[in-house]
């Protein structure tokens, strides 16, 4: 067993007070707040309430603050951005084991291959002194989650035994802290036994127990009950306040916005907590909301905890603290109640049904938040509503993207949004994005001029694996602005260097009206290529408009496809377009005989962070920004949220 | 780029929202560095009818108000409703529970007001019940930070992002003890955020001054009311202070 020392109550207080007096650290501890408790800065050991049952908010607020300044920018200069460097070391005294375990889960998520540098900095700068639970919160079910004690994740762990505190050393940092600031005695074997006994006895103090627990047990139960009526029944009482997500130690979705000083001279990019119960959580620039029904949002929270993250990381992302149950006025938020209710229905299903196991390759190392500078090189109006911006990274390096990938484009003071890259991969430092004026960022972009700077993060996301296309015929199906990223893929495939690798190509494209057709000149040049057919259609064509293509939905183009050029079984099909289009086009492709596994789609969601962190673009267990936006249809056809 | 010209106008209100802006103190200098304030009765004597942005405080109560707000709307490129009275009708709408003539009689007794256009009141309307409102600054009074955000957004040419989520979100971030636990009846769960939960943070239950996002059906909220010993009637009464609506009463 780990190294254990003993504090008399007096010596523990002296230890805490000397930490405070040293002023090297901000010392945070649990204090009373009315009848409840909260983590807060402490001025003296007397304020510490190590006997607390639960705090209102979890200590995640010290690692992912409610409002977190990510960077400062000046609007006087073209591009003057500095990441925030606030960095005072902190000691947190009194974290309960379930909160320590929640933090370890957050590490998996925030310190994965796309590390969040702001989180990492805080994490490294914080010393954690845990405390074993003395009083159990009435809504907590931590013992069912096996989170009522922990052997790791802390620097020091305090345990109250017989009016003194045992302190278990969990790290070198913790040991050094004791050596420098504390007066402790060695623990006897009997003290160590008392710690174990105390933890064992704790279990009986929990009134709330989950009937199904351990490992991934929630996962298959949830999947089997995706369509269960309990989601509608329970959510009918939901007030949509999202308090459950705010107080949760394992809810770490966020939003980012730009604040401005009143004189418009400078501002800050701020990250703040967001909640998936809120209706606008999934809303994209064009106004579409992807999880519109409250029932779906309510269900999403439980699936994220018990299925989506469970399949991704092998842990249930609920530590049983019960804070959501304390906070929820209608009392419908506790995962304990939901799982127990579902356990009556039982049922087994493939637990990883709503999740894609996929290795994501990260080319770009370094900060995931701070954009690189790019200059607008060319602005070309394509249609009444779309304009092409040619951008060049100021470091003159090629973007290095694959067709289908996207960038996050920033205008400081306005914000950031994802844009599909429209130009094919190249060795030039320039690339194209095509923008439709729909929201704040795009409206602002339309006012910029050649020579102005923007911020770029990326390339991001999973693009097209063009190797898959080799030796095959290809059908490209684009609807509306879907042609923007499709152009990148088509031009890449038609490139002299690559053309021989692919067989016959059919390009199908539907727009609203003739004047909305993008890349008219490019389309004419594609048409002239050998073994290429282009078929265009518009929803409507007014009198006097010049139009030689079809009129009608894009599905009308399929019967006109001459199958003699292509062998459907040896054909790849790519679909990019508005959400309504997919179902119908996929049906047409299947009728044609194109195998499911050969159909690739690129989906649109609210890809706010672009690196699988903020949670907005989730399609069931899949992050559209990370595992997508390009998916193989056969991989995601069973995700209920994919083509809803 | 020339600075947008801004004019403030007041209708039926306490003018407390404009006072919040006057209270920006030294920050007023920053404000006038990005906009030209051409009319603001509370702080300056000059007035101009040439403006781009009209900021309206107060609700519409008389035909003469209606005429005036329509004229302002015609001149303004952007019209902003400032504060609860302008944005949702606010406390002025409490009066709409009763017949306007009876209210007059109650307040003015036998005074001779019948031919006086200043007393020619009809049921209170929010500004957007009379003219198109482009943007809203909610609250009684407004939150100065939010006002600044709206102004900087307008000058930057972007649409101000006003929360569509309830006060609970901000209240939770402030780590307050829930007022329901303290036996107080708070409208935070159903009221639009953006005030940084100032009332609950200071111990006062939310009165819904920024507007009710969604009034829950009785079936939805009955359990909550039961748990805290409240009735649906009480909930509706709590909503009257800032969110009285006649249509709703008709349906009952």
mmCIF file of N, CA, C and O in Angstrom, chain A residues 379-425:
data_model
loop_
_atom_site.group_PDB
_atom_site.id
_atom_site.type_symbol
_atom_site.label_atom_id
_atom_site.label_comp_id
_atom_site.label_asym_id
_atom_site.label_seq_id
_atom_site.Cartn_x
_atom_site.Cartn_y
_atom_site.Cartn_z
ATOM 1 N N UNK A 379 -10.769 37.862 -54.299
ATOM 2 C CA UNK A 379 -12.190 37.744 -53.970
ATOM 3 C C UNK A 379 -12.948 37.700 -55.288
ATOM 4 O O UNK A 379 -12.790 38.585 -56.124
ATOM 5 N N UNK A 380 -13.729 36.641 -55.478
ATOM 6 C CA UNK A 380 -14.433 36.507 -56.749
ATOM 7 C C UNK A 380 -15.886 36.145 -56.490
ATOM 8 O O UNK A 380 -16.185 35.111 -55.879
ATOM 9 N N UNK A 381 -16.769 36.993 -56.929
ATOM 10 C CA UNK A 381 -18.189 36.741 -56.742
ATOM 11 C C UNK A 381 -18.616 35.625 -57.686
ATOM 12 O O UNK A 381 -18.408 35.723 -58.895
ATOM 13 N N UNK A 382 -19.172 34.551 -57.169
ATOM 14 C CA UNK A 382 -19.560 33.433 -58.030
ATOM 15 C C UNK A 382 -21.031 33.504 -58.404
ATOM 16 O O UNK A 382 -21.405 33.276 -59.543
ATOM 17 N N UNK A 383 -21.876 33.771 -57.407
ATOM 18 C CA UNK A 383 -23.316 33.904 -57.669
ATOM 19 C C UNK A 383 -23.806 35.063 -56.810
ATOM 20 O O UNK A 383 -23.018 35.701 -56.128
ATOM 21 N N UNK A 384 -25.117 35.289 -56.827
ATOM 22 C CA UNK A 384 -25.664 36.377 -56.008
ATOM 23 C C UNK A 384 -25.352 36.180 -54.537
ATOM 24 O O UNK A 384 -25.171 37.120 -53.794
ATOM 25 N N UNK A 385 -25.300 34.928 -54.109
ATOM 26 C CA UNK A 385 -25.093 34.720 -52.678
ATOM 27 C C UNK A 385 -23.733 34.115 -52.315
ATOM 28 O O UNK A 385 -23.352 34.140 -51.160
ATOM 29 N N UNK A 386 -22.993 33.577 -53.281
ATOM 30 C CA UNK A 386 -21.712 32.951 -52.944
ATOM 31 C C UNK A 386 -20.523 33.695 -53.533
ATOM 32 O O UNK A 386 -20.550 34.107 -54.680
ATOM 33 N N UNK A 387 -19.503 33.792 -52.704
ATOM 34 C CA UNK A 387 -18.270 34.446 -53.138
ATOM 35 C C UNK A 387 -17.084 33.562 -52.791
ATOM 36 O O UNK A 387 -17.070 32.919 -51.735
ATOM 37 N N UNK A 388 -16.126 33.529 -53.710
ATOM 38 C CA UNK A 388 -14.928 32.727 -53.491
ATOM 39 C C UNK A 388 -13.821 33.608 -52.908
ATOM 40 O O UNK A 388 -13.602 34.720 -53.370
ATOM 41 N N UNK A 389 -13.181 33.105 -51.857
ATOM 42 C CA UNK A 389 -12.036 33.791 -51.268
ATOM 43 C C UNK A 389 -10.814 32.905 -51.434
ATOM 44 O O UNK A 389 -10.809 31.767 -50.966
ATOM 45 N N UNK A 390 -9.813 33.444 -52.137
ATOM 46 C CA UNK A 390 -8.552 32.721 -52.214
ATOM 47 C C UNK A 390 -7.686 33.210 -51.068
ATOM 48 O O UNK A 390 -7.480 34.412 -50.909
ATOM 49 N N UNK A 391 -7.213 32.278 -50.260
ATOM 50 C CA UNK A 391 -6.440 32.635 -49.068
ATOM 51 C C UNK A 391 -5.031 32.080 -49.171
ATOM 52 O O UNK A 391 -4.816 31.034 -49.798
ATOM 53 N N UNK A 392 -4.113 32.776 -48.542
ATOM 54 C CA UNK A 392 -2.733 32.287 -48.503
ATOM 55 C C UNK A 392 -2.249 32.346 -47.068
ATOM 56 O O UNK A 392 -2.365 33.375 -46.393
ATOM 57 N N UNK A 393 -1.693 31.240 -46.599
ATOM 58 C CA UNK A 393 -1.130 31.252 -45.242
ATOM 59 C C UNK A 393 0.083 32.173 -45.238
ATOM 60 O O UNK A 393 0.904 32.129 -46.155
ATOM 61 N N UNK A 394 0.183 32.982 -44.200
ATOM 62 C CA UNK A 394 1.264 33.973 -44.190
ATOM 63 C C UNK A 394 2.643 33.347 -44.052
ATOM 64 O O UNK A 394 3.632 33.973 -44.378
ATOM 65 N N UNK A 395 2.700 32.105 -43.567
ATOM 66 C CA UNK A 395 4.011 31.444 -43.514
ATOM 67 C C UNK A 395 4.382 30.833 -44.861
ATOM 68 O O UNK A 395 5.419 30.171 -44.980
ATOM 69 N N UNK A 396 3.520 31.048 -45.845
ATOM 70 C CA UNK A 396 3.746 30.605 -47.243
ATOM 71 C C UNK A 396 3.863 29.088 -47.385
ATOM 72 O O UNK A 396 4.374 28.585 -48.376
ATOM 73 N N UNK A 397 3.406 28.364 -46.376
ATOM 74 C CA UNK A 397 3.427 26.908 -46.495
ATOM 75 C C UNK A 397 2.114 26.443 -47.111
ATOM 76 O O UNK A 397 1.074 27.055 -46.866
ATOM 77 N N UNK A 398 2.150 25.359 -47.888
ATOM 78 C CA UNK A 398 0.875 24.843 -48.403
ATOM 79 C C UNK A 398 0.005 24.376 -47.232
ATOM 80 O O UNK A 398 0.531 23.948 -46.203
ATOM 81 N N UNK A 399 -1.306 24.458 -47.422
ATOM 82 C CA UNK A 399 -2.220 24.039 -46.362
ATOM 83 C C UNK A 399 -2.086 22.536 -46.115
ATOM 84 O O UNK A 399 -2.192 22.061 -44.995
ATOM 85 N N UNK A 400 -1.826 21.808 -47.188
ATOM 86 C CA UNK A 400 -1.611 20.362 -47.052
ATOM 87 C C UNK A 400 -2.884 19.582 -46.778
ATOM 88 O O UNK A 400 -2.889 18.647 -45.984
ATOM 89 N N UNK A 401 -3.955 19.972 -47.444
ATOM 90 C CA UNK A 401 -5.244 19.330 -47.163
ATOM 91 C C UNK A 401 -5.554 18.217 -48.142
ATOM 92 O O UNK A 401 -4.965 18.115 -49.217
ATOM 93 N N UNK A 402 -6.517 17.399 -47.724
ATOM 94 C CA UNK A 402 -7.095 16.394 -48.607
ATOM 95 C C UNK A 402 -8.458 16.908 -49.053
ATOM 96 O O UNK A 402 -9.087 17.660 -48.301
ATOM 97 N N UNK A 403 -8.951 16.494 -50.219
ATOM 98 C CA UNK A 403 -10.323 16.894 -50.574
ATOM 99 C C UNK A 403 -11.280 16.453 -49.465
ATOM 100 O O UNK A 403 -11.097 15.371 -48.896
ATOM 101 N N UNK A 404 -12.257 17.285 -49.161
ATOM 102 C CA UNK A 404 -13.252 16.930 -48.143
ATOM 103 C C UNK A 404 -12.919 17.468 -46.772
ATOM 104 O O UNK A 404 -13.761 17.448 -45.879
ATOM 105 N N UNK A 405 -11.692 17.940 -46.577
ATOM 106 C CA UNK A 405 -11.353 18.518 -45.273
ATOM 107 C C UNK A 405 -11.855 19.961 -45.183
ATOM 108 O O UNK A 405 -12.280 20.542 -46.182
ATOM 109 N N UNK A 406 -11.802 20.502 -43.983
ATOM 110 C CA UNK A 406 -12.295 21.869 -43.806
ATOM 111 C C UNK A 406 -11.316 22.672 -42.957
ATOM 112 O O UNK A 406 -10.381 22.116 -42.379
ATOM 113 N N UNK A 407 -11.523 23.980 -42.944
ATOM 114 C CA UNK A 407 -10.739 24.851 -42.053
ATOM 115 C C UNK A 407 -11.710 25.606 -41.154
ATOM 116 O O UNK A 407 -12.880 25.789 -41.501
ATOM 117 N N UNK A 408 -11.217 26.029 -39.996
ATOM 118 C CA UNK A 408 -11.973 26.961 -39.159
ATOM 119 C C UNK A 408 -11.400 28.342 -39.467
ATOM 120 O O UNK A 408 -10.212 28.584 -39.302
ATOM 121 N N UNK A 409 -12.278 29.227 -39.935
ATOM 122 C CA UNK A 409 -11.836 30.563 -40.324
ATOM 123 C C UNK A 409 -12.285 31.573 -39.268
ATOM 124 O O UNK A 409 -13.442 31.588 -38.860
ATOM 125 N N UNK A 410 -11.329 32.396 -38.817
ATOM 126 C CA UNK A 410 -11.589 33.375 -37.758
ATOM 127 C C UNK A 410 -11.530 34.787 -38.277
ATOM 128 O O UNK A 410 -10.628 35.129 -39.043
ATOM 129 N N UNK A 411 -12.467 35.602 -37.812
ATOM 130 C CA UNK A 411 -12.285 37.047 -37.912
ATOM 131 C C UNK A 411 -12.396 37.536 -36.480
ATOM 132 O O UNK A 411 -13.463 37.395 -35.849
ATOM 133 N N UNK A 412 -11.322 38.056 -35.941
ATOM 134 C CA UNK A 412 -11.353 38.412 -34.523
ATOM 135 C C UNK A 412 -12.326 39.552 -34.273
ATOM 136 O O UNK A 412 -12.392 40.499 -35.036
ATOM 137 N N UNK A 413 -13.077 39.397 -33.217
ATOM 138 C CA UNK A 413 -14.133 40.353 -32.902
ATOM 139 C C UNK A 413 -15.486 39.858 -33.391
ATOM 140 O O UNK A 413 -16.525 40.310 -32.944
ATOM 141 N N UNK A 414 -15.470 38.919 -34.314
ATOM 142 C CA UNK A 414 -16.733 38.366 -34.822
ATOM 143 C C UNK A 414 -16.860 36.892 -34.435
ATOM 144 O O UNK A 414 -17.851 36.479 -33.849
ATOM 145 N N UNK A 415 -15.832 36.111 -34.739
ATOM 146 C CA UNK A 415 -15.896 34.711 -34.339
ATOM 147 C C UNK A 415 -15.218 33.794 -35.324
ATOM 148 O O UNK A 415 -14.372 34.218 -36.119
ATOM 149 N N UNK A 416 -15.609 32.540 -35.272
ATOM 150 C CA UNK A 416 -14.962 31.501 -36.054
ATOM 151 C C UNK A 416 -16.018 30.541 -36.576
ATOM 152 O O UNK A 416 -16.995 30.276 -35.886
ATOM 153 N N UNK A 417 -15.833 30.036 -37.789
ATOM 154 C CA UNK A 417 -16.781 29.066 -38.329
ATOM 155 C C UNK A 417 -16.062 28.141 -39.315
ATOM 156 O O UNK A 417 -15.032 28.510 -39.871
ATOM 157 N N UNK A 418 -16.619 26.924 -39.512
ATOM 158 C CA UNK A 418 -15.980 25.971 -40.418
ATOM 159 C C UNK A 418 -16.353 26.222 -41.887
ATOM 160 O O UNK A 418 -17.491 26.592 -42.179
ATOM 161 N N UNK A 419 -15.394 26.021 -42.765
ATOM 162 C CA UNK A 419 -15.652 26.124 -44.201
ATOM 163 C C UNK A 419 -14.955 24.978 -44.917
ATOM 164 O O UNK A 419 -13.778 24.710 -44.662
ATOM 165 N N UNK A 420 -15.672 24.331 -45.807
ATOM 166 C CA UNK A 420 -15.077 23.281 -46.616
ATOM 167 C C UNK A 420 -14.075 23.906 -47.576
ATOM 168 O O UNK A 420 -14.288 25.004 -48.074
ATOM 169 N N UNK A 421 -12.974 23.194 -47.808
ATOM 170 C CA UNK A 421 -11.952 23.723 -48.719
ATOM 171 C C UNK A 421 -12.371 23.370 -50.141
ATOM 172 O O UNK A 421 -12.706 22.224 -50.433
ATOM 173 N N UNK A 422 -12.353 24.354 -51.013
ATOM 174 C CA UNK A 422 -12.919 24.158 -52.337
ATOM 175 C C UNK A 422 -11.871 23.858 -53.396
ATOM 176 O O UNK A 422 -12.181 23.303 -54.442
ATOM 177 N N UNK A 423 -10.627 24.214 -53.120
ATOM 178 C CA UNK A 423 -9.584 23.982 -54.115
ATOM 179 C C UNK A 423 -8.972 22.596 -53.909
ATOM 180 O O UNK A 423 -8.988 22.066 -52.803
ATOM 181 N N UNK A 424 -8.430 22.012 -54.982
ATOM 182 C CA UNK A 424 -7.804 20.693 -54.824
ATOM 183 C C UNK A 424 -6.492 20.810 -54.067
ATOM 184 O O UNK A 424 -5.928 21.893 -53.988
ATOM 185 N N UNK A 425 -6.011 19.705 -53.507
ATOM 186 C CA UNK A 425 -4.720 19.729 -52.814
ATOM 187 C C UNK A 425 -3.652 20.248 -53.769
ATOM 188 O O UNK A 425 -3.689 19.966 -54.959
#
